[in-house]
Short mmCIF file of C-alpha atoms in Angstrom, two decimals:
data_model
loop_
_atom_site.label_atom_id
_atom_site.label_comp_id
_atom_site.label_asym_id
_atom_site.label_seq_id
_atom_site.Cartn_x
_atom_site.Cartn_y
_atom_site.Cartn_z
CA UNK G 1439 108.95 101.52 108.30
CA UNK G 1440 105.43 102.43 109.35
CA UNK G 1441 102.53 101.68 107.05
CA UNK G 1442 100.53 104.72 105.96
CA UNK G 1443 97.67 105.56 103.64
CA UNK G 1444 95.81 108.60 102.38
CA UNK G 1445 92.24 108.02 101.26
CA UNK G 1446 90.22 110.67 99.42
CA UNK G 1447 86.74 110.12 100.81
CA UNK G 1448 85.09 112.99 98.94
CA UNK G 1449 86.54 114.51 95.81
CA UNK G 1450 85.05 117.94 95.06
CA UNK G 1451 81.54 116.71 95.87
CA UNK G 1452 78.80 119.32 96.29
CA UNK G 1453 76.41 119.12 99.24
CA UNK G 1454 73.60 121.40 100.28
CA UNK G 1455 72.29 119.31 103.15
CA UNK G 1456 73.70 117.18 105.96
CA UNK G 1457 75.79 114.20 104.90
CA UNK G 1458 78.18 111.56 106.16
CA UNK G 1459 81.25 110.15 104.42
CA UNK G 1460 81.37 106.52 103.37
CA UNK G 1461 82.59 104.09 106.06
CA UNK G 1462 86.36 103.60 106.03
CA UNK G 1463 88.22 100.77 107.76
CA UNK G 1464 91.23 101.80 109.83
CA UNK G 1465 91.72 98.88 112.20
CA UNK G 1466 95.40 98.67 111.23
CA UNK G 1467 96.10 102.33 112.06
CA UNK G 1468 96.98 104.00 115.33
CA UNK G 1469 96.93 107.57 114.04
CA UNK G 1470 94.42 109.41 111.89
CA UNK G 1471 94.06 112.98 110.69
CA UNK G 1472 91.29 114.61 108.69
CA UNK G 1473 91.91 117.26 106.05
CA UNK G 1474 88.71 118.95 104.94
CA UNK G 1475 88.90 121.52 102.18
CA UNK G 1476 86.06 123.60 100.79
CA UNK G 1477 87.08 123.99 97.16
CA UNK G 1478 83.86 125.62 96.01
CA UNK G 1479 80.50 126.92 97.09
CA UNK G 1480 79.70 129.82 99.39
CA UNK G 1481 78.41 127.78 102.30
CA UNK G 1482 79.84 126.65 105.61
CA UNK G 1483 79.82 123.17 107.11
CA UNK G 1484 80.39 121.78 110.58
CA UNK G 1485 82.10 118.39 110.86
CA UNK G 1486 82.18 115.80 113.65
CA UNK G 1487 84.33 112.63 113.67
CA UNK G 1488 82.32 109.43 114.11
CA UNK G 1489 83.30 105.89 115.03
CA UNK G 1490 81.53 102.57 114.67
CA UNK G 1491 81.81 98.98 115.88
CA UNK G 1492 80.68 97.57 112.54
CA UNK G 1493 80.67 100.23 109.81
CA UNK G 1494 76.89 100.41 109.98
CA UNK G 1495 75.97 102.00 113.31
CA UNK G 1496 77.75 105.23 114.27
CA UNK G 1497 78.33 107.54 117.22
CA UNK G 1498 80.39 110.69 117.73
CA UNK G 1499 84.01 110.14 118.77
CA UNK G 1500 84.13 113.33 120.83
CA UNK G 1501 82.23 116.57 121.18
CA UNK G 1502 84.52 118.52 118.89
CA UNK G 1503 82.87 120.40 116.02
CA UNK G 1504 85.06 121.65 113.20
CA UNK G 1505 83.79 124.55 111.13
CA UNK G 1506 85.04 124.96 107.56
CA UNK G 1507 84.37 128.18 105.67
CA UNK G 1508 84.55 128.85 101.92
CA UNK G 1509 87.99 128.29 100.44
CA UNK G 1510 89.50 127.04 103.71
CA UNK G 1511 91.42 123.89 104.57
CA UNK G 1512 90.92 122.65 108.14
CA UNK G 1513 92.64 119.66 109.75
CA UNK G 1514 92.25 117.79 113.01
CA UNK G 1515 93.42 114.48 114.45
CA UNK G 1516 91.31 111.55 115.56
CA UNK G 1517 92.62 109.46 118.44
CA UNK G 1518 91.31 106.44 120.26
CA UNK G 1519 89.14 105.32 117.38
CA UNK G 1520 88.15 101.72 116.74
CA UNK G 1521 88.11 99.97 113.39
CA UNK G 1522 86.07 102.48 111.41
CA UNK G 1523 86.04 106.24 110.83
CA UNK G 1524 83.75 108.67 109.07
CA UNK G 1525 82.66 112.30 109.26
CA UNK G 1526 79.16 113.65 109.63
CA UNK G 1527 78.48 117.18 108.50
CA UNK G 1528 75.86 119.87 108.90
CA UNK G 1529 75.76 122.19 105.91
CA UNK G 1530 74.58 125.78 105.63
CA UNK G 1531 74.32 126.90 102.03
CA UNK G 1532 76.17 124.93 99.40
CA UNK G 1533 79.66 123.48 99.83
CA UNK G 1534 82.02 121.69 97.46
CA UNK G 1535 84.16 119.40 99.55
CA UNK G 1536 87.46 117.57 99.27
CA UNK G 1537 88.14 115.24 102.23
CA UNK G 1538 91.41 113.41 102.83
CA UNK G 1539 91.85 110.88 105.61
CA UNK G 1540 95.55 110.31 106.43
CA UNK G 1541 96.22 107.22 108.56
CA UNK G 1542 99.41 105.64 109.91
CA UNK G 1543 100.16 102.38 111.66
CA UNK H 749 117.00 66.92 89.54
CA UNK H 750 116.28 69.73 87.07
CA UNK H 751 116.00 73.46 87.74
CA UNK H 752 112.30 73.19 87.29
CA UNK H 753 112.14 70.37 89.87
CA UNK H 754 114.00 72.54 92.37
CA UNK H 755 111.70 75.46 91.67
CA UNK H 756 108.60 73.31 92.08
CA UNK H 757 109.95 71.95 95.37
CA UNK H 758 110.69 75.43 96.68
CA UNK H 759 107.25 76.71 95.70
CA UNK H 760 105.45 73.76 97.21
CA UNK H 761 107.42 74.07 100.45
CA UNK H 762 106.60 77.75 100.82
CA UNK H 763 103.28 78.12 102.67
CA UNK H 764 102.73 81.56 101.16
CA UNK H 765 103.39 80.58 97.54
CA UNK H 766 102.21 77.00 97.45
CA UNK H 767 98.60 78.07 97.13
CA UNK H 768 99.52 79.71 93.81
CA UNK H 769 100.75 78.34 90.47
CA UNK H 770 103.05 81.10 89.24
CA UNK H 771 104.64 81.35 85.82
CA UNK H 772 108.47 81.46 85.82
CA UNK H 773 108.89 85.13 86.77
CA UNK H 774 106.91 86.62 89.65
CA UNK H 775 106.35 90.33 89.07
CA UNK H 776 104.25 90.99 92.16
CA UNK H 777 103.15 89.09 95.24
CA UNK H 778 100.73 91.15 97.27
CA UNK H 779 99.61 90.11 100.71
CA UNK H 780 97.56 92.85 102.25
CA UNK H 781 98.85 92.45 105.77
CA UNK H 782 101.72 94.64 104.56
CA UNK H 783 99.91 97.47 102.83
CA UNK H 784 98.07 98.00 99.59
CA UNK H 785 101.06 97.08 97.38
CA UNK H 786 100.19 99.69 94.77
CA UNK H 787 96.51 98.77 94.38
CA UNK H 788 94.97 102.21 94.30
CA UNK H 789 91.81 104.03 93.36
CA UNK H 790 91.23 104.58 89.66
CA UNK H 791 90.34 108.12 88.65
CA UNK H 792 89.54 109.55 85.23
CA UNK H 793 91.85 112.11 83.64
CA UNK H 794 91.74 115.86 84.37
CA UNK H 795 93.02 119.00 82.69
CA UNK H 796 96.35 120.77 83.07
CA UNK H 797 95.13 122.81 86.04
CA UNK H 798 94.14 119.89 88.24
CA UNK H 799 90.51 120.84 87.80
CA UNK H 800 88.69 117.73 88.94
CA UNK H 801 85.43 118.96 87.43
CA UNK H 802 86.98 117.91 84.11
CA UNK H 803 87.00 114.25 85.23
CA UNK H 804 84.32 112.19 83.51
CA UNK H 805 81.26 111.78 85.72
CA UNK H 806 81.35 108.00 85.43
CA UNK H 807 85.05 107.88 86.44
CA UNK H 808 85.21 110.33 89.32
CA UNK H 809 84.08 108.23 92.28
CA UNK H 810 85.66 104.77 92.23
CA UNK H 811 86.39 104.94 95.97
CA UNK H 812 89.68 104.35 97.80
CA UNK H 813 90.48 100.72 98.54
CA UNK H 814 90.61 99.74 102.21
CA UNK H 815 92.75 97.44 104.29
CA UNK H 816 89.99 95.46 105.93
CA UNK H 817 90.07 93.00 108.77
CA UNK H 818 86.67 91.88 107.46
CA UNK H 819 84.89 93.36 110.47
CA UNK H 820 81.19 92.57 110.81
CA UNK H 821 78.35 93.53 113.12
CA UNK H 822 77.61 89.99 114.26
CA UNK H 823 80.94 88.26 114.80
CA UNK H 824 83.46 91.11 114.91
CA UNK H 825 86.71 90.47 113.08
CA UNK H 826 86.54 87.69 110.51
CA UNK H 827 90.10 88.11 109.23
CA UNK H 828 91.55 87.10 105.89
CA UNK H 829 93.03 83.91 104.44
CA UNK H 830 96.70 84.78 104.85
CA UNK H 831 96.48 86.96 107.95
CA UNK H 832 94.28 89.64 109.41
CA UNK H 833 93.87 92.04 106.50
CA UNK H 834 92.43 91.90 103.00
CA UNK H 835 92.16 94.57 100.36
CA UNK H 836 88.53 95.68 100.24
CA UNK H 837 86.75 97.44 97.41
CA UNK H 838 83.48 98.97 98.56
CA UNK H 839 80.79 100.62 96.46
CA UNK H 840 78.48 103.34 97.59
CA UNK H 841 74.91 102.20 98.35
CA UNK H 842 73.79 103.47 94.95
CA UNK H 843 72.51 101.29 92.13
CA UNK H 844 75.15 100.98 89.42
CA UNK H 845 77.98 102.45 91.47
CA UNK H 846 81.37 100.84 90.88
CA UNK H 847 84.50 100.69 93.05
CA UNK H 848 87.80 100.10 91.25
CA UNK H 849 91.32 99.33 92.41
CA UNK H 850 94.07 99.40 89.82
CA UNK H 851 97.72 98.29 89.81
CA UNK H 852 100.12 99.89 87.35
CA UNK H 853 103.17 98.22 85.79
CA UNK H 854 104.83 98.14 82.39
CA UNK H 855 105.92 95.19 80.24
CA UNK H 856 109.56 94.27 79.77
CA UNK H 857 108.60 91.56 77.29
CA UNK H 858 105.70 89.87 75.57
CA UNK H 859 104.07 86.55 76.21
CA UNK H 860 101.99 84.98 78.95
CA UNK H 861 100.81 87.06 81.90
CA UNK H 862 99.00 85.43 84.77
CA UNK H 863 97.06 86.99 87.62
CA UNK H 864 96.08 84.85 90.60
CA UNK H 865 94.09 85.87 93.63
CA UNK H 866 92.07 84.56 96.53
CA UNK H 867 88.88 86.59 96.68
CA UNK H 868 85.50 86.81 98.36
CA UNK H 869 82.44 88.89 97.50
CA UNK H 870 79.74 90.12 99.88
CA UNK H 871 76.94 92.63 100.20
CA UNK H 872 76.73 94.88 103.24
CA UNK H 873 74.52 93.53 106.00
CA UNK H 874 71.10 95.12 106.45
CA UNK H 875 70.12 95.86 110.06
CA UNK H 876 66.55 96.58 111.11
CA UNK H 877 63.48 97.18 108.99
CA UNK H 878 60.42 95.04 108.50
CA UNK H 879 59.78 91.51 107.28
CA UNK H 880 59.73 92.78 103.69
CA UNK H 881 63.53 92.80 103.93
CA UNK H 882 63.52 89.00 104.14
CA UNK H 883 62.90 88.99 100.39
CA UNK H 884 65.05 90.42 97.64
CA UNK H 885 65.29 89.53 93.97
CA UNK H 886 64.88 85.79 93.64
CA UNK H 887 65.55 85.07 97.32
CA UNK H 888 63.19 84.50 100.21
CA UNK H 889 65.02 83.99 103.51
CA UNK H 890 64.58 80.29 104.35
CA UNK H 891 67.24 79.72 106.96
CA UNK H 892 69.74 78.87 104.24
CA UNK H 893 69.53 81.27 101.30
CA UNK H 894 69.68 84.94 102.27
CA UNK H 895 68.43 88.04 100.41
CA UNK H 896 71.91 89.55 100.76
CA UNK H 897 73.18 87.27 98.01
CA UNK H 898 70.75 88.79 95.50
CA UNK H 899 71.94 92.26 96.49
CA UNK H 900 75.38 91.57 95.03
CA UNK H 901 75.79 92.74 91.42
CA UNK H 902 79.08 91.88 89.72
CA UNK H 903 82.83 91.88 90.06
CA UNK H 904 85.40 92.21 87.30
CA UNK H 905 89.06 91.50 86.75
CA UNK H 906 90.62 93.23 83.78
CA UNK H 907 93.75 94.60 82.18
CA UNK H 908 94.65 97.77 80.34
CA UNK H 909 97.44 96.98 77.88
CA UNK H 910 99.23 99.04 75.28
CA UNK H 911 102.32 98.71 73.14
CA UNK H 912 103.73 98.09 69.72
CA UNK H 913 103.13 101.64 68.57
CA UNK H 914 100.21 102.64 70.76
CA UNK H 915 97.92 99.67 70.13
CA UNK H 916 95.73 99.59 73.23
CA UNK H 917 93.32 96.89 74.36
CA UNK H 918 91.69 95.40 77.42
CA UNK H 919 91.18 91.84 78.46
CA UNK H 920 88.18 91.48 80.75
CA UNK H 921 86.45 88.81 82.81
CA UNK H 922 83.34 89.68 84.81
CA UNK H 923 81.32 87.53 87.16
CA UNK H 924 77.75 88.74 86.93
CA UNK H 925 75.92 87.46 90.00
CA UNK H 926 72.67 89.25 89.19
CA UNK H 927 71.30 91.32 86.36
CA UNK H 928 70.21 94.91 86.90
CA UNK H 929 66.77 93.63 87.98
CA UNK H 930 68.44 91.62 90.76
CA UNK H 931 67.76 88.21 89.26
CA UNK H 932 70.53 85.64 89.51
CA UNK H 933 72.54 85.09 86.34
CA UNK H 934 75.75 83.72 87.94
CA UNK H 935 77.75 83.78 84.73
CA UNK H 936 81.05 84.96 83.34
CA UNK H 937 80.99 87.72 80.76
CA UNK H 938 83.29 89.83 78.63
CA UNK H 939 82.64 93.00 76.61
CA UNK H 940 82.73 93.02 72.83
CA UNK H 941 83.77 96.69 72.69
CA UNK H 942 86.72 98.59 74.18
CA UNK H 943 86.20 100.65 77.31
CA UNK H 944 85.18 104.30 76.72
CA UNK H 945 88.15 106.55 77.50
CA UNK H 946 88.53 110.17 78.66
CA UNK H 947 89.95 111.03 75.25
CA UNK H 948 86.77 109.89 73.56
CA UNK H 949 84.81 112.17 75.90
CA UNK H 950 87.29 115.00 75.23
CA UNK H 951 86.71 114.52 71.51
CA UNK H 952 82.94 114.65 72.06
CA UNK H 953 82.36 111.03 71.10
CA UNK H 954 80.90 109.76 74.35
CA UNK H 955 79.51 111.23 77.57
CA UNK H 956 78.48 108.83 80.28
CA UNK H 957 76.54 109.57 83.42
CA UNK H 958 77.53 108.90 87.02
CA UNK H 959 77.36 105.17 87.90
CA UNK H 960 77.43 104.08 84.26
CA UNK H 961 79.21 100.78 83.69
CA UNK H 962 82.64 102.20 82.83
CA UNK H 963 84.03 98.93 81.40
CA UNK H 964 81.30 98.79 78.73
CA UNK H 965 78.16 100.84 79.41
CA UNK H 966 75.75 99.08 77.10
CA UNK H 967 74.54 95.71 78.49
CA UNK H 968 74.14 94.48 74.91
CA UNK H 969 77.90 94.81 74.47
CA UNK H 970 78.54 91.99 76.94
CA UNK H 971 78.64 88.32 75.98
CA UNK H 972 78.77 85.35 78.34
CA UNK H 973 81.54 82.78 78.10
CA UNK H 974 81.84 79.35 79.66
CA UNK H 975 78.95 77.88 81.61
CA UNK H 976 77.11 79.57 84.50
CA UNK H 977 78.96 79.04 87.77
CA UNK H 978 77.62 79.13 91.30
CA UNK H 979 80.13 80.48 93.80
CA UNK H 980 80.19 80.18 97.59
CA UNK H 981 78.45 83.27 98.93
CA UNK H 982 77.71 81.22 102.04
CA UNK H 983 74.26 82.24 103.10
CA UNK H 984 74.64 85.45 105.10
CA UNK H 985 76.57 88.70 104.44
CA UNK H 986 79.16 88.09 107.15
CA UNK H 987 80.73 84.76 106.22
CA UNK H 988 83.81 85.10 104.05
CA UNK H 989 84.86 82.08 101.99
CA UNK H 990 87.95 82.58 99.87
CA UNK H 991 87.86 81.55 96.21
CA UNK H 992 90.84 80.87 93.98
CA UNK H 993 91.06 82.69 90.65
CA UNK H 994 93.78 82.25 88.02
CA UNK H 995 93.60 84.22 84.81
CA UNK H 996 95.99 83.82 81.91
CA UNK H 997 96.39 86.25 79.00
CA UNK H 998 98.88 86.41 76.14
CA UNK H 999 100.32 89.86 75.39
CA UNK H 1000 102.16 88.52 72.37
CA UNK H 1001 98.95 87.43 70.66
CA UNK H 1002 96.90 90.08 72.49
CA UNK H 1003 94.39 87.39 73.51
CA UNK H 1004 92.84 85.83 76.55
CA UNK H 1005 93.94 82.27 77.25
CA UNK H 1006 91.97 80.81 80.14
CA UNK H 1007 90.27 81.59 83.42
CA UNK H 1008 90.23 79.23 86.37
CA UNK H 1009 87.86 79.87 89.25
CA UNK H 1010 88.03 77.17 91.89
CA UNK H 1011 87.47 73.84 90.14
CA UNK H 1012 86.33 75.37 86.84
CA UNK H 1013 88.73 76.13 83.98
CA UNK H 1014 87.25 78.14 81.13
CA UNK H 1015 88.91 78.38 77.73
CA UNK H 1016 88.92 82.08 76.83
CA UNK H 1017 90.88 81.95 73.60
CA UNK H 1018 87.77 82.72 71.56
CA UNK H 1019 86.64 85.56 73.84
CA UNK H 1020 87.02 88.79 71.84
CA UNK H 1021 89.70 91.32 72.77
CA UNK H 1022 88.63 94.41 70.82
CA UNK H 1023 91.46 96.93 70.40
CA UNK H 1024 90.95 100.68 70.12
CA UNK H 1025 90.88 101.77 66.51
CA UNK H 1026 93.04 104.81 67.25
CA UNK H 1027 96.56 104.68 68.63
CA UNK H 1028 97.44 105.98 72.13
CA UNK H 1029 100.52 107.87 73.21
CA UNK H 1030 102.32 107.89 76.61
CA UNK H 1031 101.19 104.32 77.26
CA UNK H 1032 104.02 102.30 75.72
CA UNK H 1033 104.26 98.86 77.36
CA UNK H 1034 101.34 99.67 79.66
CA UNK H 1035 100.53 96.73 81.92
CA UNK H 1036 97.65 97.62 84.23
CA UNK H 1037 95.39 95.31 86.16
CA UNK H 1038 92.16 96.27 87.86
CA UNK H 1039 89.49 94.73 90.00
CA UNK H 1040 86.08 96.30 90.22
CA UNK H 1041 82.83 95.63 92.01
CA UNK H 1042 79.46 97.03 90.91
CA UNK H 1043 76.27 97.04 92.89
CA UNK H 1044 72.99 96.45 91.11
CA UNK H 1045 71.01 97.45 94.18
CA UNK H 1046 71.03 100.25 96.74
CA UNK H 1047 73.21 98.11 99.02
CA UNK H 1048 76.99 98.49 99.29
CA UNK H 1049 78.86 95.67 97.55
CA UNK H 1050 82.29 94.50 98.64
CA UNK H 1051 85.07 92.62 96.90
CA UNK H 1052 87.74 91.30 99.26
CA UNK H 1053 91.17 90.21 97.99
CA UNK H 1054 93.30 88.21 100.39
CA UNK H 1055 96.35 88.24 98.14
CA UNK H 1056 97.33 88.70 94.51
CA UNK H 1057 100.18 87.17 92.55
CA UNK H 1058 101.18 88.38 89.07
CA UNK H 1059 103.63 86.29 87.07
CA UNK H 1060 104.90 86.10 83.49
CA UNK H 1061 106.81 83.75 81.22
CA UNK H 1062 109.20 86.45 80.00
#
């Protein structure tokens, strides 16, 4: 049976400026999918998947930007990542965010 | 040859188990090359509508544990003791923030309960900046001692136990590496009061802020036990040396018994185990274990667990 894990990287956290999620180690996983839900606030945020060689220094995985509007749940996969994943976000207005990272071996 | 001789021979011949000293019945043996084995993030309680804004501020952000290959900027993958992966607890880079992983069981008897683990503790590496970063707390970089060591706050191993009509109590052992001013203390401590609970907040008795010390928020409610102990941080933030920890408690007497950390065995029988005055429902035979790590600086702190073994004499 394949190993799997869901990590809640932000739990109804409110942001009104750009932010990045905490580093998360996924070396054991071959699949990853983000679920970003705006559970409150009237703002909009744009998310980009980032990867890192060490959990300290980061670059974008691809050019894809994912826009999440108030009350919406948006999901996208991440493929070809290394040992770490995080999201960076640009925020317009105020957003209350719930972020799940679902990973599988 | 007795049964106990056979058992001892089997344990000593098993390369996975021979590094442990289990009591007669093994409840859990967790090697983190095969998943998290039920060690999960602790979260405070919420209302009947799943409204997470009702979670206590100091219990809403204990961070999900990670399966870590102990990857570092300088040497790449360090790996664990038993394989590639360890369970990693990581704080935010926020003074006072705590990460907690909990494992939930229940008791089918009373008596001795023992938790063993191989652990390591590190602060996140700092990259860049000026020469002022060669000093932190009591440490000036001298080619041997490294400021990273003073950036590590504390780690804790604890239980949450309940039974016999809702009598709830915690046993707790904390290694405090530094105080909140980042000076080395390197001592073992335990609280003299029970942990504040969501029900006490619900009843208006206590309201703690984000990053409060959830185990016991008032530093004056902690007392040292045993003698100060220096552990093997090993100079820089990217060397991982595994330490042995064996902790014995007695759920029949509701007491601590002893704590072994490497070559040190500390008698804990006189360490207080304060029960809650009020009785708790829905927790009958509760047998929870948690590890936590708390940063006393603005640097992420990590607690790595290679493996955990929980055994009992019942």
